[in-house]
């Protein structure tokens, strides 16, 4: 009897350790180390092959920590060694270090690292941009984007390409993968009356392109290829890649997207910035938490939301208190979004989420500007999303209104896709 009991204990321990070992192997195999990745970032080719071609030239530099701006000391050393002069910098929405929450109040400041002027394009009139770029032999543009029209780096790209003062200025774009590539071009185009800095690039809501492909698309379709464009591509990148299994590191493009999980959530939750909730800005989990002081008993809507997700994501209730942004220093009840399927449909998720919030909470409101226009319309590009939710239309009915545009756009951009 004792022999059988001892064998049973040994078998139980063996099963336990095999389970732990199996789980650890599965966990280890789900993420490849960066040193073993076959995908070589564009910056490697830029420093080794492109930068030497700029010897004796003057460049305007546009970057932040999602690109070569992550290592400013290397920029200073390599540019100096190759005898390339940095004329000045172009400032993106979150500053050179990618740490600023608010726009600069001045059109030009002095960067402490480079001791050079940094021109903040969103504060500069388009008519003034040619003078800023005048005298440069090249513009080096290296930032990662989200593959979305509402992400302002595309607006900066467009404004610079529109306003090059001379046709012989090289426009060098270091390309990056983005979390929305699997979606293709999705959503609607933007109507003229809703053009804004977070919605200026002529694409659908999801561009379906990398930032390099978007530059080629804009040059070909809108500028008659007048820009002398050079795209430096990551080696071995293919559509359908998996960030973790390919060992691609996440480099924070803006302060509220510190992790890849935040970026994946952002694809859908960014549209909640058009309603009166916090999307977690000013918390430890931006674009993971969302909610408001008025969002009582969020657990009551979780079953409906989780059923709607079809297993692609799930929600849990949470408390949080933002340090800035909507409901600053107020305790919010809300939900935490966890993505399970990395290739989920963010448009369906956001549309149905707002529909359910509106149905259950009388305090739900569309965020409005002082002139009475709606924030969501500027984000989405038309009034259709807001009006469809207000009219009680299903997501399928809403989507049917722009499906032909999606199909034609995806065909049009095919010739510009590099991966």
Coordinates of C-alpha atoms in Angstrom, one line a residue:
X1 CA 0.0 0.0 0.0
X2 CA 2.8 2.4 0.9
X3 CA 4.6 1.4 -2.3
X4 CA 1.5 2.4 -4.4
X5 CA 1.1 5.6 -2.5
X6 CA 4.8 6.5 -3.0
X7 CA 4.5 5.8 -6.7
X8 CA 1.3 7.9 -6.9
X9 CA 3.2 10.8 -5.3
X10 CA 6.1 10.4 -7.7
X11 CA 3.8 10.3 -10.7
X12 CA 2.0 13.4 -9.5
X13 CA 5.2 15.3 -9.0
X14 CA 6.4 14.1 -12.5
X15 CA 3.2 15.3 -14.1
X16 CA 3.6 18.7 -12.2
X17 CA 7.1 19.3 -13.4
X18 CA 6.4 18.2 -17.0
X19 CA 3.5 20.6 -17.0
X20 CA 5.6 23.5 -15.7
X21 CA 8.4 22.6 -18.2
X22 CA 5.8 22.4 -21.1
X23 CA 4.3 25.8 -20.1
X24 CA 7.7 27.4 -19.8
X25 CA 8.7 26.1 -23.2
X26 CA 5.5 27.3 -24.7
X27 CA 6.0 30.7 -23.1
X28 CA 9.6 30.9 -24.3
X29 CA 8.7 29.9 -27.9
X30 CA 6.0 32.6 -28.1
X31 CA 8.6 35.4 -28.1
X32 CA 11.9 35.5 -30.0
X33 CA 14.9 37.3 -28.7
X34 CA 15.9 40.4 -30.7
X35 CA 19.3 38.9 -31.3
X36 CA 17.7 36.0 -33.2
X37 CA 15.4 38.1 -35.3
X38 CA 15.8 37.9 -39.1
X39 CA 14.2 41.3 -39.6
X40 CA 16.9 43.9 -39.7
X41 CA 15.8 47.5 -39.0
X42 CA 16.1 50.2 -41.6
X43 CA 18.5 52.2 -39.5
X44 CA 21.2 49.6 -40.1
X45 CA 21.1 50.1 -43.8
X46 CA 20.8 53.9 -43.3
X47 CA 24.0 54.2 -41.2
X48 CA 26.0 51.7 -43.4
X49 CA 24.8 52.6 -46.9
X50 CA 22.7 55.7 -47.0
X51 CA 24.5 58.1 -44.6
X52 CA 27.8 57.9 -46.5
X53 CA 26.1 59.2 -49.6
X54 CA 25.3 62.4 -47.8
X55 CA 28.9 63.3 -47.0
X56 CA 29.5 67.0 -47.3
X57 CA 25.7 67.6 -47.4
X58 CA 23.3 69.4 -45.1
X59 CA 20.2 67.7 -43.8
X60 CA 17.0 68.4 -41.9
X61 CA 16.3 65.7 -39.4
X62 CA 12.8 64.4 -38.4
X63 CA 12.9 61.7 -35.7
X64 CA 12.1 60.6 -32.2
X65 CA 12.8 57.5 -30.0
X66 CA 10.7 55.3 -32.3
X67 CA 13.5 55.8 -34.9
X68 CA 17.2 56.8 -34.7
X69 CA 16.3 59.5 -32.3
X70 CA 16.4 56.7 -29.7
X71 CA 20.2 57.1 -29.6
X72 CA 21.0 60.8 -30.2
X73 CA 24.7 60.3 -29.3
X74 CA 25.0 57.9 -32.2
X75 CA 23.4 60.4 -34.5
X76 CA 25.9 63.1 -33.5
X77 CA 28.9 60.7 -33.8
X78 CA 27.9 59.1 -37.1
X79 CA 26.8 62.3 -38.8
X80 CA 30.1 64.0 -37.8
X81 CA 32.2 61.0 -38.9
X82 CA 30.5 61.0 -42.3
X83 CA 30.8 64.8 -42.5
X84 CA 27.0 65.3 -42.7
X85 CA 25.7 68.6 -41.3
X86 CA 22.4 68.7 -39.5
X87 CA 20.9 72.0 -40.4
X88 CA 18.1 71.8 -37.8
X89 CA 15.3 69.5 -36.5
X90 CA 11.6 69.1 -37.2
X91 CA 9.5 68.6 -34.1
X92 CA 6.7 66.1 -34.1
X93 CA 3.7 66.2 -31.7
X94 CA 5.5 64.7 -28.7
X95 CA 8.8 66.4 -29.1
X96 CA 12.3 65.1 -30.0
X97 CA 12.4 62.8 -26.9
X98 CA 8.8 61.7 -27.4
X99 CA 7.9 62.7 -23.8
X100 CA 5.7 65.7 -24.3
X101 CA 2.0 65.4 -23.6
X102 CA 1.1 68.8 -24.9
X103 CA 2.0 70.6 -28.1
X104 CA 4.8 73.1 -27.9
X105 CA 3.5 76.7 -27.5
X106 CA 6.3 78.1 -29.6
X107 CA 6.9 77.4 -33.3
X108 CA 10.6 77.0 -32.7
X109 CA 12.7 76.0 -29.7
X110 CA 16.3 75.0 -29.2
X111 CA 17.0 71.3 -28.6
X112 CA 19.3 70.7 -25.7
X113 CA 21.0 67.6 -27.0
X114 CA 21.8 68.9 -30.5
X115 CA 21.9 72.6 -29.6
X116 CA 20.0 73.2 -32.8
X117 CA 16.6 74.8 -33.6
X118 CA 13.7 72.5 -33.7
X119 CA 10.7 73.7 -35.7
X120 CA 7.3 72.4 -34.6
X121 CA 5.4 71.9 -37.8
X122 CA 2.0 71.9 -36.2
X123 CA 2.7 75.5 -35.1
X124 CA 4.1 76.6 -38.4
X125 CA 2.0 77.8 -41.4
X126 CA 2.4 75.7 -44.6
X127 CA 3.6 78.8 -46.4
X128 CA 6.5 79.1 -44.0
X129 CA 7.8 75.5 -44.4
X130 CA 9.7 76.0 -47.7
X131 CA 11.9 78.6 -45.9
X132 CA 12.6 76.1 -43.1
X133 CA 13.7 73.4 -45.6
X134 CA 15.6 75.8 -47.9
X135 CA 19.3 75.1 -48.1
X136 CA 19.0 71.4 -47.1
X137 CA 20.2 68.7 -49.5
X138 CA 18.1 66.1 -47.8
X139 CA 15.3 65.5 -45.3
X140 CA 15.8 62.4 -43.2
X141 CA 12.4 61.2 -41.8
X142 CA 12.5 58.4 -39.3
X143 CA 9.6 57.8 -37.0
X144 CA 7.3 54.8 -36.6
X145 CA 3.6 55.4 -37.0
X146 CA 0.4 53.4 -36.2
X147 CA -0.9 53.0 -39.8
X148 CA -3.8 55.3 -39.0
X149 CA -4.8 58.7 -40.4
X150 CA -5.5 60.1 -37.0
X151 CA -1.8 59.5 -35.9
X152 CA -0.3 62.9 -36.6
X153 CA 3.1 61.8 -37.9
X154 CA 1.5 61.2 -41.3
X155 CA 0.3 64.8 -41.3
X156 CA 3.9 65.9 -40.7
X157 CA 5.1 63.7 -43.5
X158 CA 2.5 65.2 -45.9
X159 CA 3.2 68.8 -45.0
X160 CA 7.0 68.3 -45.5
X161 CA 6.5 66.6 -48.9
X162 CA 4.0 69.3 -50.0
X163 CA 6.4 72.1 -49.2
X164 CA 9.9 71.0 -50.4
X165 CA 11.3 74.2 -51.9
X166 CA 13.4 72.5 -54.6
X167 CA 12.9 69.3 -56.6
X168 CA 16.4 68.0 -56.1
X169 CA 16.1 67.7 -52.3
X170 CA 16.3 64.0 -51.3
X171 CA 13.4 62.9 -49.0
X172 CA 14.7 59.8 -47.2
X173 CA 12.2 57.8 -45.2
X174 CA 13.3 55.0 -42.9
X175 CA 10.5 52.5 -42.9
X176 CA 8.9 50.6 -40.0
X177 CA 6.3 47.9 -39.5
X178 CA 3.1 49.1 -37.7
X179 CA 0.5 47.2 -35.6
X180 CA -2.3 47.9 -38.1
X181 CA -0.7 46.3 -41.2
X182 CA -2.8 43.2 -40.9
X183 CA -6.0 45.2 -41.4
X184 CA -5.4 46.6 -44.9
X185 CA -7.1 49.9 -45.7
X186 CA -10.2 50.2 -43.6
X187 CA -12.8 52.8 -42.8
X188 CA -13.8 55.9 -44.6
X189 CA -11.9 58.8 -46.2
X190 CA -12.0 62.2 -44.6
X191 CA -14.4 64.9 -45.8
X192 CA -12.9 68.4 -46.4
X193 CA -14.8 70.0 -43.6
X194 CA -13.2 67.6 -41.1
X195 CA -9.6 68.1 -42.1
X196 CA -7.3 68.7 -39.1
X197 CA -3.8 68.0 -37.9
X198 CA -5.0 64.6 -36.6
X199 CA -6.7 63.9 -39.9
X200 CA -5.0 65.4 -42.9
X201 CA -3.4 62.5 -44.9
X202 CA -5.7 61.4 -47.8
X203 CA -6.3 57.8 -46.8
X204 CA -9.0 55.7 -45.1
X205 CA -9.0 55.6 -41.3
X206 CA -6.5 52.7 -41.4
X207 CA -4.1 53.4 -44.2
X208 CA -3.2 49.8 -44.9
X209 CA 0.4 51.0 -45.4
X210 CA 3.7 51.4 -43.6
X211 CA 4.9 55.0 -43.4
X212 CA 7.3 54.4 -46.3
X213 CA 4.6 53.0 -48.4
X214 CA 2.3 55.9 -47.5
X215 CA 5.1 58.3 -48.6
X216 CA 5.3 56.5 -52.0
X217 CA 1.5 56.4 -52.3
X218 CA 1.2 60.2 -51.6
X219 CA 4.1 61.0 -53.9
X220 CA 2.6 58.9 -56.7
X221 CA -1.1 59.7 -56.4
X222 CA -1.0 63.4 -55.3
X223 CA 2.4 64.8 -56.2
X224 CA 3.0 63.3 -59.6
X225 CA 6.2 61.7 -58.2
X226 CA 7.9 65.1 -58.0
X227 CA 9.5 64.3 -54.6
X228 CA 12.9 62.7 -54.9
X229 CA 11.9 59.9 -52.5
X230 CA 14.2 57.2 -51.1
X231 CA 12.7 54.6 -48.9
X232 CA 15.0 52.6 -46.6
X233 CA 13.3 49.3 -45.8
X234 CA 13.7 46.8 -43.0
X235 CA 15.3 43.7 -44.4
X236 CA 13.2 40.4 -44.5
X237 CA 10.0 42.1 -43.4
X238 CA 6.8 40.5 -44.8
X239 CA 3.2 41.2 -44.4
X240 CA 1.6 38.8 -42.0
X241 CA 4.5 39.0 -39.6
X242 CA 4.1 38.3 -35.8
X243 CA 5.8 40.9 -33.6
X244 CA 6.7 38.5 -30.8
X245 CA 7.6 35.4 -32.9
X246 CA 9.7 37.5 -35.3
X247 CA 11.6 39.2 -32.4
X248 CA 10.7 42.7 -33.5
X249 CA 11.2 45.1 -30.5
X250 CA 8.6 47.8 -29.7
X251 CA 10.0 51.3 -29.7
X252 CA 7.6 53.8 -28.1
X253 CA 6.4 56.2 -30.7
X254 CA 4.5 58.4 -28.3
X255 CA 4.2 58.5 -24.4
X256 CA 0.8 56.9 -24.2
X257 CA 1.8 53.8 -26.3
X258 CA 4.6 52.5 -24.1
X259 CA 3.9 48.8 -24.9
X260 CA 2.8 46.8 -27.9
X261 CA -0.4 45.8 -25.9
X262 CA -1.3 49.5 -25.6
X263 CA -0.7 50.0 -29.3
X264 CA -2.9 47.1 -30.2
X265 CA -5.7 48.4 -28.0
X266 CA -5.2 51.9 -29.4
X267 CA -6.4 50.7 -32.8
X268 CA -9.9 50.6 -31.4
X269 CA -10.0 52.6 -28.3
X270 CA -8.7 55.8 -29.9
X271 CA -12.2 56.4 -31.2
X272 CA -13.4 56.6 -27.6
X273 CA -11.6 60.0 -27.5
X274 CA -14.7 61.2 -29.3
X275 CA -16.9 60.5 -26.3
X276 CA -16.9 61.7 -22.7
X277 CA -14.7 59.1 -21.2
X278 CA -11.0 58.8 -20.2
X279 CA -9.0 56.4 -22.3
X280 CA -6.4 56.0 -19.6
X281 CA -4.2 58.9 -20.5
X282 CA -2.4 59.9 -17.2
X283 CA -2.6 56.4 -15.8
X284 CA -0.3 53.4 -15.7
X285 CA -2.3 51.8 -18.4
X286 CA -3.1 54.2 -21.3
X287 CA -5.4 52.7 -23.9
X288 CA -5.9 49.7 -21.6
X289 CA -8.1 51.4 -19.1
X290 CA -11.1 53.5 -20.1
X291 CA -14.0 54.9 -18.1
X292 CA -15.5 57.9 -16.3
X293 CA -16.8 58.9 -12.8
X294 CA -20.4 58.4 -14.2
X295 CA -19.7 54.8 -15.4
X296 CA -21.4 53.0 -12.4
X297 CA -21.4 49.2 -12.1
X298 CA -19.3 48.5 -15.2
X299 CA -19.5 44.8 -14.3
X300 CA -23.1 44.8 -15.4
X301 CA -22.2 45.4 -19.1
X302 CA -19.2 43.0 -19.1
X303 CA -21.2 39.9 -20.1
X304 CA -22.7 41.7 -23.1
X305 CA -19.4 43.1 -24.2
X306 CA -17.5 39.8 -23.8
X307 CA -20.2 37.9 -25.7
X308 CA -19.9 40.4 -28.5
X309 CA -16.1 39.9 -28.6
X310 CA -16.5 36.3 -29.8
X311 CA -13.4 35.5 -27.8
X312 CA -11.1 38.0 -29.6
X313 CA -10.8 40.2 -26.4
X314 CA -12.3 40.6 -23.0
X315 CA -13.1 43.2 -20.4
X316 CA -12.6 43.5 -16.6
X317 CA -13.8 46.2 -14.3
X318 CA -11.2 48.6 -12.9
X319 CA -10.8 51.8 -10.9
X320 CA -8.3 54.5 -12.0
X321 CA -7.5 58.2 -11.4
X322 CA -5.9 60.1 -14.3
X323 CA -3.2 62.6 -13.5
X324 CA -4.0 64.6 -16.6
X325 CA -6.5 64.7 -19.4
X326 CA -10.3 64.1 -19.1
X327 CA -11.4 63.6 -15.4
X328 CA -8.0 64.7 -14.1
X329 CA -7.6 63.7 -10.4
X330 CA -11.1 62.1 -10.3
X331 CA -11.8 58.5 -9.5
X332 CA -13.1 56.7 -12.5
X333 CA -15.0 53.4 -12.7
X334 CA -14.4 51.7 -16.0
X335 CA -13.0 48.7 -17.8
X336 CA -9.7 47.1 -18.8
X337 CA -9.4 45.8 -22.3
X338 CA -7.3 42.7 -23.0
X339 CA -6.7 41.6 -26.6
X340 CA -6.6 37.8 -27.2
X341 CA -6.7 37.7 -31.0
X342 CA -3.8 39.9 -32.3
X343 CA -5.7 40.2 -35.6
X344 CA -9.0 41.4 -34.1
X345 CA -11.4 43.9 -35.8
X346 CA -10.8 47.2 -34.0
X347 CA -13.6 49.0 -35.9
X348 CA -16.2 46.4 -34.9
X349 CA -15.0 46.5 -31.3
X350 CA -15.1 50.3 -31.0
X351 CA -18.4 50.7 -32.8
X352 CA -20.2 48.0 -30.6
X353 CA -18.5 49.3 -27.5
X354 CA -19.8 52.8 -28.0
X355 CA -23.2 51.4 -28.9
X356 CA -23.4 49.4 -25.6
X357 CA -22.1 52.3 -23.5
X358 CA -24.8 54.6 -25.1
X359 CA -27.5 52.0 -24.4
X360 CA -26.7 51.5 -20.8
X361 CA -25.5 55.0 -19.5
X362 CA -27.7 58.1 -19.7
X363 CA -24.6 60.2 -19.1
X364 CA -22.9 59.0 -22.3
X365 CA -22.3 61.9 -24.6
X366 CA -20.4 62.7 -27.8
X367 CA -17.6 65.1 -27.0
X368 CA -18.1 68.4 -28.6
X369 CA -16.0 71.5 -29.5
X370 CA -17.2 75.0 -28.5
X371 CA -18.6 75.5 -32.0
X372 CA -20.9 72.5 -31.6
X373 CA -19.0 70.2 -33.9
X374 CA -18.2 66.6 -32.7
X375 CA -14.7 65.3 -32.0
X376 CA -15.6 61.8 -33.3
X377 CA -16.4 63.2 -36.7
X378 CA -12.9 64.7 -37.0
X379 CA -11.4 61.4 -35.9
X380 CA -13.5 59.2 -38.2
X381 CA -13.6 61.6 -41.1
X382 CA -17.3 61.8 -41.6
X383 CA -20.5 62.1 -39.5
X384 CA -21.5 58.5 -40.4
X385 CA -20.2 56.7 -37.3
X386 CA -21.9 59.0 -34.8
X387 CA -25.1 59.2 -36.8
X388 CA -25.2 55.4 -37.3
X389 CA -24.8 54.7 -33.6
X390 CA -27.4 57.3 -32.7
X391 CA -29.8 55.7 -35.2
X392 CA -29.3 52.3 -33.6
X393 CA -27.7 50.7 -36.7
X394 CA -25.8 47.5 -36.4
X395 CA -22.1 47.4 -37.2
X396 CA -22.8 45.4 -40.3
X397 CA -25.3 48.1 -41.5
X398 CA -22.7 50.8 -40.8
X399 CA -19.9 49.0 -42.5
X400 CA -22.0 48.4 -45.6
X401 CA -22.0 52.1 -46.3
X402 CA -18.3 52.3 -47.1
X403 CA -17.4 48.7 -48.1
X404 CA -17.0 49.6 -51.8
X405 CA -14.6 52.4 -50.9
X406 CA -12.5 50.0 -48.8
X407 CA -12.4 47.5 -51.7
X408 CA -11.4 50.1 -54.3
X409 CA -8.8 51.7 -52.0
X410 CA -7.1 48.4 -51.3
X411 CA -6.8 47.7 -55.0
X412 CA -5.4 51.2 -55.6
X413 CA -2.6 51.0 -52.9
X414 CA -1.4 47.5 -54.1
X415 CA 1.3 48.9 -56.4
X416 CA 2.8 50.9 -53.5
X417 CA 3.1 47.9 -51.0
X418 CA 6.7 46.9 -50.4
X419 CA 6.2 43.8 -48.2

